[in-house]
Amino acid sequence: MAIWNLGSINADMVYAVPHLPGPGETLAATGLQRFLGGKGANMSVAAARAAAHVRHLGAVGADGAWAVERLMEYGVDTRHIQQAADPTGHAIVTVDPDGENQIVIFPGANRAIPEVAVQAALSEAAAGDSLLIQNETNAQLLAARIGRDLGLRVCYAAAPFDAEAVRAVLPYLDFLVLNAVEAEQLERATGMGPGALPVRDVIVTLGAGGARYFDTKSGESRDFPAVPVMPVDTTGAGDTFTGYVLAGLDRGLPMAQAIAQAMRAAAIMVTRHGTADVIPDLKDVQAARPG
Ligand code: RIB
């Protein structure tokens, strides 16, 4: 099985700051590092590190060869990444001493992925494969429709959150991941709580509170506690969680095991500074298993 991920690829410019900047404030950073990032790239790397076959669909600009090379080094199939006329996407990430962040993204090439390239790539997908999409690219709806037609497990990580974007893809989804605030916003927009959504599997992430899984077919939900750690940088932890859950399911793990493993991966991730480059590999995650 394979995971086809239509996802963003960013250069993450990560600034360490004494506190998150307020409106109108000028603030001196105490450090700057560049990482490979983008919610899409982070999820692809996480899933590849969790031993899934990952095929990334996306675009970079003429300045993005380094990002494609890095994805390849991390075990992601990059043959379906296009070169667009727009520059490669980037993100300005500020991280405070408690590990909280603020992120501004410049989408660039991530919103210039040729639809024809998405169609061509997905024509190679087979029933039983997974399709993953987020909200940092174009062509999400097209991909979701194709995914449904082909019998793929269509998964949506609803970030950055936009209720209308979720509503548009909702009829095609098998799997939805969102955080508690987003779940509330979606409920306000659709009148449906997570357990009532027309999506087979729904996970609401709760930060330090763990995650809640809704099996909408049986109507049951189950809570998964977070692994307690001292966070230094929460950037990319949610992406790591999503990539690991989908990789676990793709490799045949039961849902509970896939979620538990993903919780451990996300817990390790928040103890590291950076994004795709520091996502833990399966060996580290398995070593973190309790007793
Ligand atoms: O979720 C973290 C990611 O959000 C960063 O890597 C940044 O590029 C933005 O896409």
mmCIF file of C-alpha atoms and ligand atoms in Angstrom:
data_model
loop_
_atom_site.group_PDB
_atom_site.id
_atom_site.type_symbol
_atom_site.label_atom_id
_atom_site.label_comp_id
_atom_site.label_asym_id
_atom_site.label_seq_id
_atom_site.Cartn_x
_atom_site.Cartn_y
_atom_site.Cartn_z
ATOM 1 C CA MET A 1 0.000 0.000 0.000
ATOM 2 C CA ALA A 2 1.092 3.605 -0.472
ATOM 3 C CA ILE A 3 0.234 7.003 0.953
ATOM 4 C CA TRP A 4 -0.271 9.698 -1.689
ATOM 5 C CA ASN A 5 0.172 13.066 -0.043
ATOM 6 C CA LEU A 6 -0.901 16.238 -1.852
ATOM 7 C CA GLY A 7 0.932 18.634 0.418
ATOM 8 C CA SER A 8 2.841 21.844 0.936
ATOM 9 C CA ILE A 9 6.627 22.112 0.913
ATOM 10 C CA ASN A 10 8.095 25.093 2.777
ATOM 11 C CA ALA A 11 11.371 26.520 3.885
ATOM 12 C CA ASP A 12 10.745 27.086 7.590
ATOM 13 C CA MET A 13 12.604 30.105 8.936
ATOM 14 C CA VAL A 14 12.419 29.443 12.668
ATOM 15 C CA TYR A 15 13.155 32.353 15.003
ATOM 16 C CA ALA A 16 13.681 31.793 18.726
ATOM 17 C CA VAL A 17 12.017 34.723 20.506
ATOM 18 C CA PRO A 18 11.700 35.721 24.180
ATOM 19 C CA HIS A 19 7.909 35.880 23.741
ATOM 20 C CA LEU A 20 5.491 35.698 20.825
ATOM 21 C CA PRO A 21 5.258 39.156 19.217
ATOM 22 C CA GLY A 22 2.158 41.273 19.790
ATOM 23 C CA PRO A 23 0.485 43.648 17.313
ATOM 24 C CA GLY A 24 2.833 46.466 16.288
ATOM 25 C CA GLU A 25 5.727 45.036 18.281
ATOM 26 C CA THR A 26 9.311 44.870 16.973
ATOM 27 C CA LEU A 27 11.183 42.004 18.555
ATOM 28 C CA ALA A 28 14.787 40.794 18.306
ATOM 29 C CA ALA A 29 15.136 37.039 17.814
ATOM 30 C CA THR A 30 17.796 35.215 19.785
ATOM 31 C CA GLY A 31 18.333 32.585 17.094
ATOM 32 C CA LEU A 32 17.455 31.601 13.529
ATOM 33 C CA GLN A 33 17.485 28.170 11.876
ATOM 34 C CA ARG A 34 16.157 26.948 8.529
ATOM 35 C CA PHE A 35 14.357 23.625 8.304
ATOM 36 C CA LEU A 36 12.403 21.714 5.693
ATOM 37 C CA GLY A 37 8.745 22.228 6.586
ATOM 38 C CA GLY A 38 5.211 22.696 5.355
ATOM 39 C CA LYS A 39 2.411 20.643 6.839
ATOM 40 C CA GLY A 40 2.479 18.413 3.766
ATOM 41 C CA ALA A 41 6.224 17.785 3.783
ATOM 42 C CA ASN A 42 6.182 17.209 7.544
ATOM 43 C CA MET A 43 3.441 14.588 7.187
ATOM 44 C CA SER A 44 5.241 12.893 4.297
ATOM 45 C CA VAL A 45 8.467 12.682 6.288
ATOM 46 C CA ALA A 46 6.628 11.431 9.385
ATOM 47 C CA ALA A 47 4.859 8.706 7.412
ATOM 48 C CA ALA A 48 8.099 7.702 5.664
ATOM 49 C CA ARG A 49 9.928 7.587 9.018
ATOM 50 C CA ALA A 50 7.076 5.349 10.231
ATOM 51 C CA ALA A 51 7.982 2.953 7.397
ATOM 52 C CA ALA A 52 5.179 3.755 4.918
ATOM 53 C CA HIS A 53 5.671 4.133 1.162
ATOM 54 C CA VAL A 54 4.962 7.835 0.649
ATOM 55 C CA ARG A 55 4.457 9.553 -2.682
ATOM 56 C CA HIS A 56 4.416 13.328 -2.362
ATOM 57 C CA LEU A 57 2.392 15.433 -4.818
ATOM 58 C CA GLY A 58 3.238 19.121 -4.741
ATOM 59 C CA ALA A 59 5.301 21.903 -6.234
ATOM 60 C CA VAL A 60 8.371 23.978 -5.517
ATOM 61 C CA GLY A 61 9.873 26.910 -7.400
ATOM 62 C CA ALA A 62 13.207 27.066 -9.209
ATOM 63 C CA ASP A 63 14.715 27.704 -5.754
ATOM 64 C CA GLY A 64 13.332 24.481 -4.267
ATOM 65 C CA ALA A 65 15.668 21.707 -5.461
ATOM 66 C CA TRP A 66 17.171 21.457 -1.950
ATOM 67 C CA ALA A 67 13.737 20.701 -0.463
ATOM 68 C CA VAL A 68 13.006 17.948 -2.987
ATOM 69 C CA GLU A 69 16.438 16.428 -2.400
ATOM 70 C CA ARG A 70 15.892 16.459 1.330
ATOM 71 C CA LEU A 71 12.485 14.777 1.023
ATOM 72 C CA MET A 72 14.141 12.125 -1.115
ATOM 73 C CA GLU A 73 16.898 11.619 1.471
ATOM 74 C CA TYR A 74 14.175 11.085 4.079
ATOM 75 C CA GLY A 75 12.664 8.277 2.011
ATOM 76 C CA VAL A 76 9.797 10.101 0.291
ATOM 77 C CA ASP A 77 9.056 9.394 -3.385
ATOM 78 C CA THR A 78 9.413 12.839 -4.998
ATOM 79 C CA ARG A 79 8.758 11.949 -8.641
ATOM 80 C CA HIS A 80 5.398 13.744 -8.631
ATOM 81 C CA ILE A 81 6.721 17.067 -7.304
ATOM 82 C CA GLN A 82 6.446 19.722 -10.003
ATOM 83 C CA GLN A 83 8.481 22.850 -10.611
ATOM 84 C CA ALA A 84 6.220 25.932 -10.687
ATOM 85 C CA ALA A 85 6.922 29.486 -11.865
ATOM 86 C CA ASP A 86 6.199 30.763 -8.329
ATOM 87 C CA PRO A 87 8.904 30.629 -5.675
ATOM 88 C CA THR A 88 8.969 27.791 -3.148
ATOM 89 C CA GLY A 89 6.634 28.350 -0.192
ATOM 90 C CA HIS A 90 8.103 29.470 3.075
ATOM 91 C CA ALA A 91 7.022 29.970 6.658
ATOM 92 C CA ILE A 92 8.097 32.491 9.262
ATOM 93 C CA VAL A 93 7.902 30.588 12.540
ATOM 94 C CA THR A 94 8.466 32.236 15.930
ATOM 95 C CA VAL A 95 8.948 29.949 18.925
ATOM 96 C CA ASP A 96 8.900 31.151 22.546
ATOM 97 C CA PRO A 97 10.737 29.582 25.498
ATOM 98 C CA ASP A 98 7.663 27.448 26.361
ATOM 99 C CA GLY A 99 7.697 25.940 22.878
ATOM 100 C CA GLU A 100 4.561 27.788 21.687
ATOM 101 C CA ASN A 101 4.652 29.198 18.178
ATOM 102 C CA GLN A 102 3.160 31.608 15.693
ATOM 103 C CA ILE A 103 3.386 30.858 11.990
ATOM 104 C CA VAL A 104 2.932 33.011 8.893
ATOM 105 C CA ILE A 105 3.052 31.136 5.605
ATOM 106 C CA PHE A 106 3.800 32.376 2.120
ATOM 107 C CA PRO A 107 2.157 29.690 -0.056
ATOM 108 C CA GLY A 108 4.076 30.389 -3.312
ATOM 109 C CA ALA A 109 4.373 27.241 -5.435
ATOM 110 C CA ASN A 110 2.191 25.264 -3.000
ATOM 111 C CA ARG A 111 -0.870 26.957 -4.504
ATOM 112 C CA ALA A 112 0.326 26.529 -8.100
ATOM 113 C CA ILE A 113 0.260 22.746 -8.406
ATOM 114 C CA PRO A 114 -0.981 21.878 -11.917
ATOM 115 C CA GLU A 115 -4.278 19.985 -11.658
ATOM 116 C CA VAL A 116 -3.274 17.832 -14.595
ATOM 117 C CA ALA A 117 -0.220 16.682 -12.613
ATOM 118 C CA VAL A 118 -2.431 15.679 -9.681
ATOM 119 C CA GLN A 119 -4.676 13.705 -12.034
ATOM 120 C CA ALA A 120 -1.715 12.009 -13.687
ATOM 121 C CA ALA A 121 -0.087 11.073 -10.399
ATOM 122 C CA LEU A 122 -3.244 9.682 -8.844
ATOM 123 C CA SER A 123 -3.930 7.574 -11.930
ATOM 124 C CA GLU A 124 -1.114 5.375 -10.569
ATOM 125 C CA ALA A 125 -2.827 4.911 -7.184
ATOM 126 C CA ALA A 126 -4.572 1.646 -6.377
ATOM 127 C CA ALA A 127 -7.652 0.862 -4.283
ATOM 128 C CA GLY A 128 -6.589 0.471 -0.667
ATOM 129 C CA ASP A 129 -3.913 3.164 -0.905
ATOM 130 C CA SER A 130 -4.392 6.313 1.195
ATOM 131 C CA LEU A 131 -4.698 9.874 -0.065
ATOM 132 C CA LEU A 132 -3.732 12.629 2.359
ATOM 133 C CA ILE A 133 -4.575 16.307 1.870
ATOM 134 C CA GLN A 134 -4.284 19.437 4.000
ATOM 135 C CA ASN A 135 -5.270 23.054 3.446
ATOM 136 C CA GLU A 136 -1.967 24.584 2.262
ATOM 137 C CA THR A 137 -2.237 23.631 -1.431
ATOM 138 C CA ASN A 138 -4.630 24.040 -4.325
ATOM 139 C CA ALA A 139 -6.434 21.063 -5.969
ATOM 140 C CA GLN A 140 -7.664 19.518 -2.701
ATOM 141 C CA LEU A 141 -11.229 19.010 -3.876
ATOM 142 C CA LEU A 142 -10.128 17.520 -7.179
ATOM 143 C CA ALA A 143 -7.819 15.106 -5.382
ATOM 144 C CA ALA A 144 -10.497 14.139 -2.857
ATOM 145 C CA ARG A 145 -12.983 13.359 -5.654
ATOM 146 C CA ILE A 146 -10.439 11.261 -7.539
ATOM 147 C CA GLY A 147 -9.488 9.519 -4.309
ATOM 148 C CA ARG A 148 -13.083 8.590 -3.587
ATOM 149 C CA ASP A 149 -13.612 7.342 -7.188
ATOM 150 C CA LEU A 150 -10.515 5.159 -6.977
ATOM 151 C CA GLY A 151 -11.426 3.634 -3.615
ATOM 152 C CA LEU A 152 -8.555 5.262 -1.726
ATOM 153 C CA ARG A 153 -8.757 5.992 2.016
ATOM 154 C CA VAL A 154 -9.218 9.789 1.747
ATOM 155 C CA CYS A 155 -7.719 11.600 4.744
ATOM 156 C CA TYR A 156 -7.853 15.294 5.534
ATOM 157 C CA ALA A 157 -5.791 17.127 8.108
ATOM 158 C CA ALA A 158 -7.850 20.284 8.532
ATOM 159 C CA ALA A 159 -4.993 22.754 8.860
ATOM 160 C CA PRO A 160 -4.704 25.672 8.486
ATOM 161 C CA PHE A 161 -8.366 25.468 9.440
ATOM 162 C CA ASP A 162 -11.050 26.869 7.187
ATOM 163 C CA ALA A 163 -14.575 25.643 7.788
ATOM 164 C CA GLU A 164 -15.587 26.109 4.140
ATOM 165 C CA ALA A 165 -12.571 24.140 2.921
ATOM 166 C CA VAL A 166 -13.511 21.264 5.227
ATOM 167 C CA ARG A 167 -17.154 21.442 4.218
ATOM 168 C CA ALA A 168 -16.179 21.157 0.524
ATOM 169 C CA VAL A 169 -14.184 17.941 0.950
ATOM 170 C CA LEU A 170 -16.334 16.422 3.708
ATOM 171 C CA PRO A 171 -18.459 14.200 1.386
ATOM 172 C CA TYR A 172 -15.312 12.473 0.083
ATOM 173 C CA LEU A 173 -13.520 11.829 3.366
ATOM 174 C CA ASP A 174 -12.883 8.591 5.220
ATOM 175 C CA PHE A 175 -10.627 10.115 7.841
ATOM 176 C CA LEU A 176 -10.451 13.572 9.428
ATOM 177 C CA VAL A 177 -7.916 14.970 11.905
ATOM 178 C CA LEU A 178 -8.529 18.319 13.587
ATOM 179 C CA ASN A 179 -7.855 19.975 16.929
ATOM 180 C CA ALA A 180 -10.407 20.853 19.599
ATOM 181 C CA VAL A 181 -10.798 24.502 18.545
ATOM 182 C CA GLU A 182 -11.242 23.457 14.924
ATOM 183 C CA ALA A 183 -13.789 20.810 15.933
ATOM 184 C CA GLU A 184 -15.824 23.520 17.661
ATOM 185 C CA GLN A 185 -15.556 25.817 14.652
ATOM 186 C CA LEU A 186 -16.636 22.993 12.352
ATOM 187 C CA GLU A 187 -19.574 22.199 14.613
ATOM 188 C CA ARG A 188 -20.660 25.851 14.457
ATOM 189 C CA ALA A 189 -20.396 25.788 10.653
ATOM 190 C CA THR A 190 -22.090 22.431 10.027
ATOM 191 C CA GLY A 191 -24.190 21.811 13.146
ATOM 192 C CA MET A 192 -22.406 18.458 13.525
ATOM 193 C CA GLY A 193 -20.100 17.409 16.355
ATOM 194 C CA PRO A 194 -17.119 15.147 15.537
ATOM 195 C CA GLY A 195 -19.061 11.957 16.260
ATOM 196 C CA ALA A 196 -21.888 12.959 13.930
ATOM 197 C CA LEU A 197 -19.776 13.853 10.893
ATOM 198 C CA PRO A 198 -20.265 11.779 7.721
ATOM 199 C CA VAL A 199 -16.649 10.569 7.972
ATOM 200 C CA ARG A 200 -15.800 7.041 9.139
ATOM 201 C CA ASP A 201 -12.864 7.938 11.400
ATOM 202 C CA VAL A 202 -12.397 11.281 13.169
ATOM 203 C CA ILE A 203 -9.556 12.225 15.511
ATOM 204 C CA VAL A 204 -9.667 15.383 17.606
ATOM 205 C CA THR A 205 -6.224 16.255 18.976
ATOM 206 C CA LEU A 206 -6.194 17.864 22.419
ATOM 207 C CA GLY A 207 -2.554 18.981 22.812
ATOM 208 C CA ALA A 208 -1.327 18.075 26.297
ATOM 209 C CA GLY A 209 -4.752 16.444 26.821
ATOM 210 C CA GLY A 210 -3.992 13.725 24.248
ATOM 211 C CA ALA A 211 -6.480 12.810 21.518
ATOM 212 C CA ARG A 212 -10.037 11.555 21.163
ATOM 213 C CA TYR A 213 -10.934 9.089 18.442
ATOM 214 C CA PHE A 214 -14.500 8.863 17.134
ATOM 215 C CA ASP A 215 -15.618 5.711 15.352
ATOM 216 C CA THR A 216 -18.680 7.266 13.733
ATOM 217 C CA LYS A 217 -19.923 3.896 12.453
ATOM 218 C CA SER A 218 -20.282 2.354 15.905
ATOM 219 C CA GLY A 219 -20.892 5.716 17.582
ATOM 220 C CA GLU A 220 -18.109 5.000 20.087
ATOM 221 C CA SER A 221 -15.268 7.285 21.078
ATOM 222 C CA ARG A 222 -12.013 6.569 22.888
ATOM 223 C CA ASP A 223 -9.546 8.861 24.667
ATOM 224 C CA PHE A 224 -5.794 8.502 24.312
ATOM 225 C CA PRO A 225 -3.700 10.287 26.960
ATOM 226 C CA ALA A 226 -0.690 12.349 25.875
ATOM 227 C CA VAL A 227 2.772 11.163 26.827
ATOM 228 C CA PRO A 228 4.014 13.676 29.439
ATOM 229 C CA VAL A 229 7.131 15.547 28.244
ATOM 230 C CA MET A 230 8.721 18.979 28.661
ATOM 231 C CA PRO A 231 8.060 20.752 25.333
ATOM 232 C CA VAL A 232 10.706 22.977 23.733
ATOM 233 C CA ASP A 233 8.994 23.449 20.335
ATOM 234 C CA THR A 234 5.486 22.295 19.401
ATOM 235 C CA THR A 235 5.893 23.134 15.684
ATOM 236 C CA GLY A 236 5.141 20.134 13.477
ATOM 237 C CA ALA A 237 3.983 17.895 16.341
ATOM 238 C CA GLY A 238 0.455 17.663 14.928
ATOM 239 C CA ASP A 239 1.857 16.873 11.480
ATOM 240 C CA THR A 240 4.045 14.165 12.982
ATOM 241 C CA PHE A 241 0.992 12.697 14.733
ATOM 242 C CA THR A 242 -1.042 12.609 11.507
ATOM 243 C CA GLY A 243 1.756 11.108 9.406
ATOM 244 C CA TYR A 244 2.377 8.419 12.002
ATOM 245 C CA VAL A 245 -1.313 7.504 12.411
ATOM 246 C CA LEU A 246 -1.806 7.096 8.673
ATOM 247 C CA ALA A 247 1.426 5.162 8.262
ATOM 248 C CA GLY A 248 0.374 2.829 11.074
ATOM 249 C CA LEU A 249 -3.021 2.207 9.472
ATOM 250 C CA ASP A 250 -1.427 1.785 6.049
ATOM 251 C CA ARG A 251 0.850 -0.880 7.529
ATOM 252 C CA GLY A 252 -2.164 -2.679 8.993
ATOM 253 C CA LEU A 253 -2.019 -1.596 12.641
ATOM 254 C CA PRO A 254 -5.367 -1.435 14.465
ATOM 255 C CA MET A 255 -6.537 2.154 15.050
ATOM 256 C CA ALA A 256 -5.721 2.152 18.780
ATOM 257 C CA GLN A 257 -2.160 1.002 18.157
ATOM 258 C CA ALA A 258 -1.652 3.486 15.314
ATOM 259 C CA ILE A 259 -2.859 6.347 17.536
ATOM 260 C CA ALA A 260 -0.768 5.265 20.536
ATOM 261 C CA GLN A 261 2.348 5.076 18.377
ATOM 262 C CA ALA A 262 1.583 8.477 16.854
ATOM 263 C CA MET A 263 1.169 9.983 20.339
ATOM 264 C CA ARG A 264 4.661 8.796 21.226
ATOM 265 C CA ALA A 265 6.091 10.209 17.995
ATOM 266 C CA ALA A 266 4.449 13.598 18.655
ATOM 267 C CA ALA A 267 5.723 13.574 22.245
ATOM 268 C CA ILE A 268 9.314 13.067 21.054
ATOM 269 C CA MET A 269 8.815 15.741 18.402
ATOM 270 C CA VAL A 270 7.914 18.475 20.924
ATOM 271 C CA THR A 271 11.206 17.844 22.743
ATOM 272 C CA ARG A 272 13.134 18.788 19.569
ATOM 273 C CA HIS A 273 13.674 22.141 17.879
ATOM 274 C CA GLY A 274 12.667 22.156 14.202
ATOM 275 C CA THR A 275 10.253 20.599 11.741
ATOM 276 C CA ALA A 276 10.618 17.873 9.077
ATOM 277 C CA ASP A 277 14.342 17.396 9.639
ATOM 278 C CA VAL A 278 13.898 16.330 13.264
ATOM 279 C CA ILE A 279 10.830 14.069 13.042
ATOM 280 C CA PRO A 280 11.683 10.922 15.011
ATOM 281 C CA ASP A 281 12.107 7.628 13.237
ATOM 282 C CA LEU A 282 10.243 4.446 14.073
ATOM 283 C CA LYS A 283 13.141 3.000 16.068
ATOM 284 C CA ASP A 284 13.109 6.020 18.469
ATOM 285 C CA VAL A 285 9.323 5.844 18.756
ATOM 286 C CA GLN A 286 9.309 2.122 19.486
ATOM 287 C CA ALA A 287 12.067 2.606 22.062
ATOM 288 C CA ALA A 288 9.761 5.077 23.848
ATOM 289 C CA ARG A 289 7.096 2.393 24.387
ATOM 290 C CA PRO A 290 6.144 2.066 28.047
ATOM 291 C CA GLY A 291 7.616 -0.914 29.932
HETATM 292 O O1 RIB B 1 2.583 22.604 11.131
HETATM 293 C C1 RIB B 1 3.839 23.216 11.044
HETATM 294 C C2 RIB B 1 4.068 23.734 9.656
HETATM 295 O O2 RIB B 1 3.147 24.751 9.371
HETATM 296 C C3 RIB B 1 5.420 24.358 9.444
HETATM 297 O O3 RIB B 1 6.373 23.424 8.997
HETATM 298 C C4 RIB B 1 5.146 25.477 8.460
HETATM 299 O O4 RIB B 1 5.821 25.364 7.249
HETATM 300 C C5 RIB B 1 3.625 25.502 8.272
HETATM 301 O O5 RIB B 1 3.226 24.879 7.132
#
